Short mmCIF file of C-alpha atoms in Angstrom, two decimals:
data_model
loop_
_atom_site.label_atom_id
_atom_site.label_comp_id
_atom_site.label_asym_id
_atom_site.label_seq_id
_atom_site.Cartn_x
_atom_site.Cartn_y
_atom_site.Cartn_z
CA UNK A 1 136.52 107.78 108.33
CA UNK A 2 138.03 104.36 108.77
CA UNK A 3 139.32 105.76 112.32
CA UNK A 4 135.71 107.03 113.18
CA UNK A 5 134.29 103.39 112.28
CA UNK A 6 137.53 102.26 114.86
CA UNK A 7 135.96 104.54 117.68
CA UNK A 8 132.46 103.50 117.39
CA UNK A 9 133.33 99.70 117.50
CA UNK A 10 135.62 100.56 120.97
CA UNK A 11 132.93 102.54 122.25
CA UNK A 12 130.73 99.71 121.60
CA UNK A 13 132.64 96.85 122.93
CA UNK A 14 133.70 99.25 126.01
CA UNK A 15 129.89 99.98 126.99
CA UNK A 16 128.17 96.40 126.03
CA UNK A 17 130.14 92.69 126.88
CA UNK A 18 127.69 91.22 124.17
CA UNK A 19 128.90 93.14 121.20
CA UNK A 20 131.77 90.84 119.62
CA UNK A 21 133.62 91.11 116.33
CA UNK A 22 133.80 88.65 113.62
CA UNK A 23 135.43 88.40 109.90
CA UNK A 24 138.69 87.46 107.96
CA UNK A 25 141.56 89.20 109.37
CA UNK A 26 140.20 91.02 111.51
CA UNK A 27 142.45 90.38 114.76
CA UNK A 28 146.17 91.01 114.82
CA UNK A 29 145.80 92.29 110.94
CA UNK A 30 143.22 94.69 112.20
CA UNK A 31 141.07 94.38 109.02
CA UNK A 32 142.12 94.98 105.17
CA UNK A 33 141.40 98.83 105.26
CA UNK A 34 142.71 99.18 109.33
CA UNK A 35 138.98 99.74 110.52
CA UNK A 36 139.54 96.76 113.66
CA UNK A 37 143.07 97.87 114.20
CA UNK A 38 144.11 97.86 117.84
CA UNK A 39 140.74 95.75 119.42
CA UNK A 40 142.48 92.28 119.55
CA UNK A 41 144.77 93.63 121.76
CA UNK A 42 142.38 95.81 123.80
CA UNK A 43 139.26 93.00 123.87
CA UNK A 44 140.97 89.73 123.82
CA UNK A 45 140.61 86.80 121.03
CA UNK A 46 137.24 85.72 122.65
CA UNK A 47 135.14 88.88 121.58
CA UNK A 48 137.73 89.42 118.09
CA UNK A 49 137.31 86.43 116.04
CA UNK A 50 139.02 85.53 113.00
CA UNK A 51 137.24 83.26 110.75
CA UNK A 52 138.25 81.29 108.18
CA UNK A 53 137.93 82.28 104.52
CA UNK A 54 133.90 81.84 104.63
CA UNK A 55 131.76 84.35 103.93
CA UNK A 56 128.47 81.83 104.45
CA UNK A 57 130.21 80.45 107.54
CA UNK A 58 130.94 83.95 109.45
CA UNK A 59 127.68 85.64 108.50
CA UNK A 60 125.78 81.69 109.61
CA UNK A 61 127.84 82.24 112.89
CA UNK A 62 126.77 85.84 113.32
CA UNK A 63 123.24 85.53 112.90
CA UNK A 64 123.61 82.02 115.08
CA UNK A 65 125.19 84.14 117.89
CA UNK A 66 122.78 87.03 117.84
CA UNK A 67 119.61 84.59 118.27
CA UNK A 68 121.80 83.40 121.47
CA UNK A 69 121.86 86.93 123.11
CA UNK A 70 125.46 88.54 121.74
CA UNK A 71 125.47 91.89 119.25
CA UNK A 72 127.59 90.78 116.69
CA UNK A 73 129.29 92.71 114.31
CA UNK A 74 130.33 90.94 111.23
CA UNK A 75 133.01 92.37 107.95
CA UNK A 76 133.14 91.27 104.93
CA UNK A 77 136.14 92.47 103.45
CA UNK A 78 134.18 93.63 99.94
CA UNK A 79 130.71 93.92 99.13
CA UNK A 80 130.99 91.57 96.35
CA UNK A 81 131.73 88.69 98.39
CA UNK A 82 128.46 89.24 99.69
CA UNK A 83 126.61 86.76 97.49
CA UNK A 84 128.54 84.09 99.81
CA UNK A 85 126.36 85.08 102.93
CA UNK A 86 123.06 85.60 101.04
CA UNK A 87 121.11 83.21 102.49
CA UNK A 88 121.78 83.60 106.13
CA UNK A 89 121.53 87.59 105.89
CA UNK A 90 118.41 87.24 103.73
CA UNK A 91 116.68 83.91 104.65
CA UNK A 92 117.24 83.90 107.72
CA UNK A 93 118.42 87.30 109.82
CA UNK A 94 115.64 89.07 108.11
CA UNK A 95 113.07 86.67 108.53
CA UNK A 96 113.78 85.81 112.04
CA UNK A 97 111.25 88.31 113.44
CA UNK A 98 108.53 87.61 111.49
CA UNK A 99 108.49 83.65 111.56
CA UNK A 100 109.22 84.44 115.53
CA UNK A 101 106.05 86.35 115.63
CA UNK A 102 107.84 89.63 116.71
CA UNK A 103 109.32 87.73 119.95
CA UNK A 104 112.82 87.71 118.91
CA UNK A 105 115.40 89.17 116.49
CA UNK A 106 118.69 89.29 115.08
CA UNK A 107 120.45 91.96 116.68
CA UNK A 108 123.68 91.91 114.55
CA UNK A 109 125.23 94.54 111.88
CA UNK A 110 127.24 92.89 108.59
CA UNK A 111 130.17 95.80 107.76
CA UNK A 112 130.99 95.72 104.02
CA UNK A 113 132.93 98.24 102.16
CA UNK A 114 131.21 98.98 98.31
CA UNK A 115 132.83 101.54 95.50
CA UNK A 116 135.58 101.73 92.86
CA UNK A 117 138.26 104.41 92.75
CA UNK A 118 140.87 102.01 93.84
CA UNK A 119 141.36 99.85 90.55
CA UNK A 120 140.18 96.79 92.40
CA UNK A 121 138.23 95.67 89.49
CA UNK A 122 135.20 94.25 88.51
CA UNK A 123 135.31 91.78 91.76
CA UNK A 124 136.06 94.01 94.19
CA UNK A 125 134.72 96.97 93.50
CA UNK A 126 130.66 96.50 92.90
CA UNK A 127 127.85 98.76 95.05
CA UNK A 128 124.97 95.92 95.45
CA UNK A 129 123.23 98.01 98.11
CA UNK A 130 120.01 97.90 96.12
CA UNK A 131 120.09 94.05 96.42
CA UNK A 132 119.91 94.44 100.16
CA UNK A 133 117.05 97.29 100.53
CA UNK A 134 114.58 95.17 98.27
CA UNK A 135 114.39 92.42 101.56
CA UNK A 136 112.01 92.96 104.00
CA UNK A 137 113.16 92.91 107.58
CA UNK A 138 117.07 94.24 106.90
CA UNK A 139 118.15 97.68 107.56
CA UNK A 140 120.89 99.64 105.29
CA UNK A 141 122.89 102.75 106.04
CA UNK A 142 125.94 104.18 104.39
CA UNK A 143 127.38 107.06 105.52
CA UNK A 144 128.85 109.69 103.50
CA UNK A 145 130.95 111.27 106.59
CA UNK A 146 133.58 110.38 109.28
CA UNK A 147 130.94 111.80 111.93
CA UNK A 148 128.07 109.79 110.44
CA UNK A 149 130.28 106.62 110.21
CA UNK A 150 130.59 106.95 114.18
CA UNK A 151 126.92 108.04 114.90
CA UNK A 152 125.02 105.60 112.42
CA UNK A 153 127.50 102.41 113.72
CA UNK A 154 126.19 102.86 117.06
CA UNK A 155 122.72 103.32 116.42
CA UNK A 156 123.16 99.71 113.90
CA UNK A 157 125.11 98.28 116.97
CA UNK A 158 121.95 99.36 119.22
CA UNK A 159 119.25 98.58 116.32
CA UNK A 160 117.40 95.02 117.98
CA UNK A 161 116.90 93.90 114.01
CA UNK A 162 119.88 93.57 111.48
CA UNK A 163 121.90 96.23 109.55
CA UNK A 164 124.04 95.87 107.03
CA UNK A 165 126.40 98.87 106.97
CA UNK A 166 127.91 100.48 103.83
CA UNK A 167 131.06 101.80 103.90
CA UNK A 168 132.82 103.17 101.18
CA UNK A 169 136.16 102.49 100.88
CA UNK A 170 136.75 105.60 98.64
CA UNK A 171 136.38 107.86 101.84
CA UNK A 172 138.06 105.73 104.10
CA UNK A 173 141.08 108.21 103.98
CA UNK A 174 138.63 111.24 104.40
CA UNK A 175 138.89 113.63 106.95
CA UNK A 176 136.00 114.99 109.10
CA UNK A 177 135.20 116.55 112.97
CA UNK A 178 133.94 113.87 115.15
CA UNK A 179 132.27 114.51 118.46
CA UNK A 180 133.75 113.64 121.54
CA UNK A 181 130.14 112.61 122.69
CA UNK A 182 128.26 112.89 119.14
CA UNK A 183 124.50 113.08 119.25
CA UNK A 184 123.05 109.87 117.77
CA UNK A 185 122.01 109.65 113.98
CA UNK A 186 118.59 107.38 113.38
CA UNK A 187 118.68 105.22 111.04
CA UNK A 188 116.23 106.39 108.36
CA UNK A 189 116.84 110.29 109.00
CA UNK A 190 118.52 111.92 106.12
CA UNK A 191 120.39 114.99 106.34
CA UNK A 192 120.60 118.35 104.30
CA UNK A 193 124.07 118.77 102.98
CA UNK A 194 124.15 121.74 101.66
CA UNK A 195 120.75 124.38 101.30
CA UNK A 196 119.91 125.48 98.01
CA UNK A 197 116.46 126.45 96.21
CA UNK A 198 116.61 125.74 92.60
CA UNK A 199 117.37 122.07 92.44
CA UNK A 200 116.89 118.90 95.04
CA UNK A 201 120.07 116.27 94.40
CA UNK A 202 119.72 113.52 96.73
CA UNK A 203 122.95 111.02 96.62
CA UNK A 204 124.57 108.65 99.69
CA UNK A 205 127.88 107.26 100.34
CA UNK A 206 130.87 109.02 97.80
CA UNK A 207 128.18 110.42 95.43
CA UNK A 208 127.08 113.06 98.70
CA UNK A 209 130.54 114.34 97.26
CA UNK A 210 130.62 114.65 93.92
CA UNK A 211 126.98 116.01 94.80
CA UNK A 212 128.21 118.65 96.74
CA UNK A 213 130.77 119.59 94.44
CA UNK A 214 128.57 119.70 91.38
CA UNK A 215 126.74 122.48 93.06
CA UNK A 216 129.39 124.72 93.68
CA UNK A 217 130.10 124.23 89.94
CA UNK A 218 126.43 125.19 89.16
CA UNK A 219 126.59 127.89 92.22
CA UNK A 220 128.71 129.64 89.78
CA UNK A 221 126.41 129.88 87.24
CA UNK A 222 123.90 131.45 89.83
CA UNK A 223 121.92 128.05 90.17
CA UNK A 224 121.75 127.28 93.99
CA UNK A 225 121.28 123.52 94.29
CA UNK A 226 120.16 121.90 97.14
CA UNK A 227 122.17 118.17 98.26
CA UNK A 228 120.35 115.51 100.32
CA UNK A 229 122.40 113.44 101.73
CA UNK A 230 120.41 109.96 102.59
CA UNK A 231 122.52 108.49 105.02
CA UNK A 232 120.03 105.65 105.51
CA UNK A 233 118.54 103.48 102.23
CA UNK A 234 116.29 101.17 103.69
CA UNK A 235 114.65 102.81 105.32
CA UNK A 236 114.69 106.41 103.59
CA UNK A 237 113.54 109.51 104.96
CA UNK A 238 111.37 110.44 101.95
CA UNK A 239 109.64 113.16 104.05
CA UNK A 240 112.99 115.18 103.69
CA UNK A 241 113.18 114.01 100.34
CA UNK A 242 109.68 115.53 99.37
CA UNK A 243 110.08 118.34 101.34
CA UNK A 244 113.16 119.60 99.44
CA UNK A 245 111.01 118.92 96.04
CA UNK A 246 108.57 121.30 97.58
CA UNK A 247 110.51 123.83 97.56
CA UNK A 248 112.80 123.60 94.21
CA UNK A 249 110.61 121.96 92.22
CA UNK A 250 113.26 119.66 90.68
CA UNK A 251 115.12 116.40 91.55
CA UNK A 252 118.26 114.46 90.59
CA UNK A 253 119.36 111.10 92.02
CA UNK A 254 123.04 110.19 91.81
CA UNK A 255 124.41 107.09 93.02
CA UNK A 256 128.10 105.37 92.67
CA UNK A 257 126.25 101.98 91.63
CA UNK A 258 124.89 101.03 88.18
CA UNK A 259 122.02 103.36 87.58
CA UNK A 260 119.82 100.44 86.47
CA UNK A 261 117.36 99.45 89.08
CA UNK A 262 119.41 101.15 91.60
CA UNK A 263 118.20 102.88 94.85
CA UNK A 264 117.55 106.44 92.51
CA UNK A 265 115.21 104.34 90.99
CA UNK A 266 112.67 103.73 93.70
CA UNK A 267 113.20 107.22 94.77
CA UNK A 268 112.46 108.55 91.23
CA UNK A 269 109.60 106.21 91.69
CA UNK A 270 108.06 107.29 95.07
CA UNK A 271 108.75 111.16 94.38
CA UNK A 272 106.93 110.85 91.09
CA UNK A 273 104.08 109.47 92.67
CA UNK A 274 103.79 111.10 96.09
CA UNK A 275 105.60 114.47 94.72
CA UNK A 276 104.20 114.32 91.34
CA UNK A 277 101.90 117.74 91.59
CA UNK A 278 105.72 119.45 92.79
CA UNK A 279 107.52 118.67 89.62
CA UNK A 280 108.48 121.09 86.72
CA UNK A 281 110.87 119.03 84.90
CA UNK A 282 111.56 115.42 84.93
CA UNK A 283 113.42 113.46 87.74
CA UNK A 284 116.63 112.14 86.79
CA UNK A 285 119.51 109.53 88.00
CA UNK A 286 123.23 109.74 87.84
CA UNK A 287 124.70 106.35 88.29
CA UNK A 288 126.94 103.69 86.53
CA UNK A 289 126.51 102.27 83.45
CA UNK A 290 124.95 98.62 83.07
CA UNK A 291 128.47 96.96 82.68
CA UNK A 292 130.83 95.88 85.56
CA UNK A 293 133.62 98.21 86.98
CA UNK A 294 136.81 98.07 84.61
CA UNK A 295 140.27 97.63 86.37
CA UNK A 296 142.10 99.91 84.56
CA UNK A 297 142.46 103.58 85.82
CA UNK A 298 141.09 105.08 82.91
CA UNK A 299 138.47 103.26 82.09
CA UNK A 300 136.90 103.09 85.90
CA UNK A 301 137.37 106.93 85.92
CA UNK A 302 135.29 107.40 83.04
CA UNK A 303 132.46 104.67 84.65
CA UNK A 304 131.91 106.48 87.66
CA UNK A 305 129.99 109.01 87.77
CA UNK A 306 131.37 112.69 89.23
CA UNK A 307 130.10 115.66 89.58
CA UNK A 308 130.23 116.80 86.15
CA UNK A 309 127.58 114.32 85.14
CA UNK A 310 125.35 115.59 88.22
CA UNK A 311 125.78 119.24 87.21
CA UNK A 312 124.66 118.69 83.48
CA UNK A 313 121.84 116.71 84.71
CA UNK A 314 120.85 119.39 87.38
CA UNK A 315 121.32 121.65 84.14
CA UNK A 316 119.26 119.47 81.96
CA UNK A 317 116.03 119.24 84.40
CA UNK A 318 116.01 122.95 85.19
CA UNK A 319 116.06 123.11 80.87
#
């Protein structure tokens, strides 16, 4: 995945002059997970940036620069330091269209990796996606797939508004096909993972996963679940969503980030109003619990949620 996020920034910076890179090590250290390795050398210092250690100054910069006609792509090493930049991602690249009167945007994208697995701890290691979808005016994808990570980059990198792109570092080692020319992916078009009729489970990022292997588990038992696999969060394609509702009748929400006013929770929301007349057994979220990510191995293990916890609540809905 982390090479398929490489390709679609070359492509990118091959095909458009204005699209520029910015973040902490990001040059000749080609990014803390590799993901920028290689485009110093290829694209020069004056379109690969390093910044200092400034979160607030990078993101200030970014959305500065795409007001001035450039397509920046900004990284933040780890969502968490994310709280540094709040104020020019949410006060002012969101706004920018609307106080403009629709006559100009921020045409930037703000890479962050979210997720645990690693033992990064409780800094380092946070998914505070939901933060980002409750502002009007910003976009959020996070893609689940090496081919997705290439197709949903470039359509952020084209998007005339900004994105903030999820990646999660969990799957940064995963392996996928990529397209030589891939068709694009819209952002706000989810995908169907895997087909299935007895059970919706709609997840995103590293829970599209455990999501998919949950329902080979329940396959087993003869229970043919189907997985949705969001891709985009803000905005969601809840037409898919409901559709798949339609025809099992039952939905589960699992998500790597604390279940707690989470993205499952709007969903749960929308599908019990809009899908309520669908429903024969109660929705239900998988996510974290309301505490931050332990460190140690054992402990993070047991936070995050797998596909265990998705079968039994698949199990528990059809009950």
């Amino acid at each position: 995945m982390v090479q398929a996020v490489n390709r679609a920034l070359t492509e990118a910076m091959a095909e458009d002059p204005a699209v520029i890179l910015l973040g902490e090590d990001i040059g000749a250290a080609g990014g803390p997970f590799g993901a920028t390795r290689g485009l110093l050398d290829r694209f020069g210092p004056e379109r690969v940036r390093d910044t200092p250690i400034s979160e607030a100054g990078l993101v200030g910069a970014a959305v500065g620069a795409a007001l001035s006609g450039l397509k920046p792509v900004a990284e933040i090493m780890f969502m968490d330091f994310i709280t540094l930049a709040m104020d020019a991602l949410v006060n002012q690249a969101a706004k920018a269209r609307f106080m403009f009167g629709g006559q100009r945007g921020v045409p930037m994208v703000l890479r962050t990796p979210h997720g645990g697995g690693l033992s990064a701890g409780p800094q380092h290691s946070q998914c505070l996606e939901a933060w980002l979808c409750h502002i009007p005016g910003l976009k959020v994808v996070c893609p689940a797939t090496p081919a997705d990570a290439q197709a949903l980059l470039r359509s952020a990198i084209a998007d005339p508004d900004p994105v903030v792109f999820v990646e999660n570092k969990a799957l940064y080692a995963m392996k996928g096909e990529v397209e030589d020319a891939p068709e694009a992916v819209p952002i706000g078009r989810a995908r169907i993972a895997r087909a299935g009729r007895d059970a919706t489970i709609v997840a995103y990022g590293a829970a599209v996963h455990w999501a998919n292997d949950a329902a080979t588990t329940l396959a087993a038992d003869g229970i043919e679940a189907e997985v949705i696999d969001l891709r985009s969060l803000q905005p969601w394609d809840e037409s898919t969503v409901l559709e798949s509702l339609a025809r099992t009748h039952h939905l589960v929400i699992a998500q790597e980030a604390v279940e707690a006013f989470g993205v499952g929770a709007e969903i749960a929301a929308r599908m019990a109003d809009i899908g309520f007349d669908e429903l024969d057994g109660p929705i239900l979220r998988v996510g974290a619990p309301f505490t931050p990510v332990p460190f140690a191995k054992e402990l993070e293990r047991a936070y995050r949620p797998d596909a265990a916890r998705i079968a039994a609540a698949v199990r528990r809905t059809l009950d």
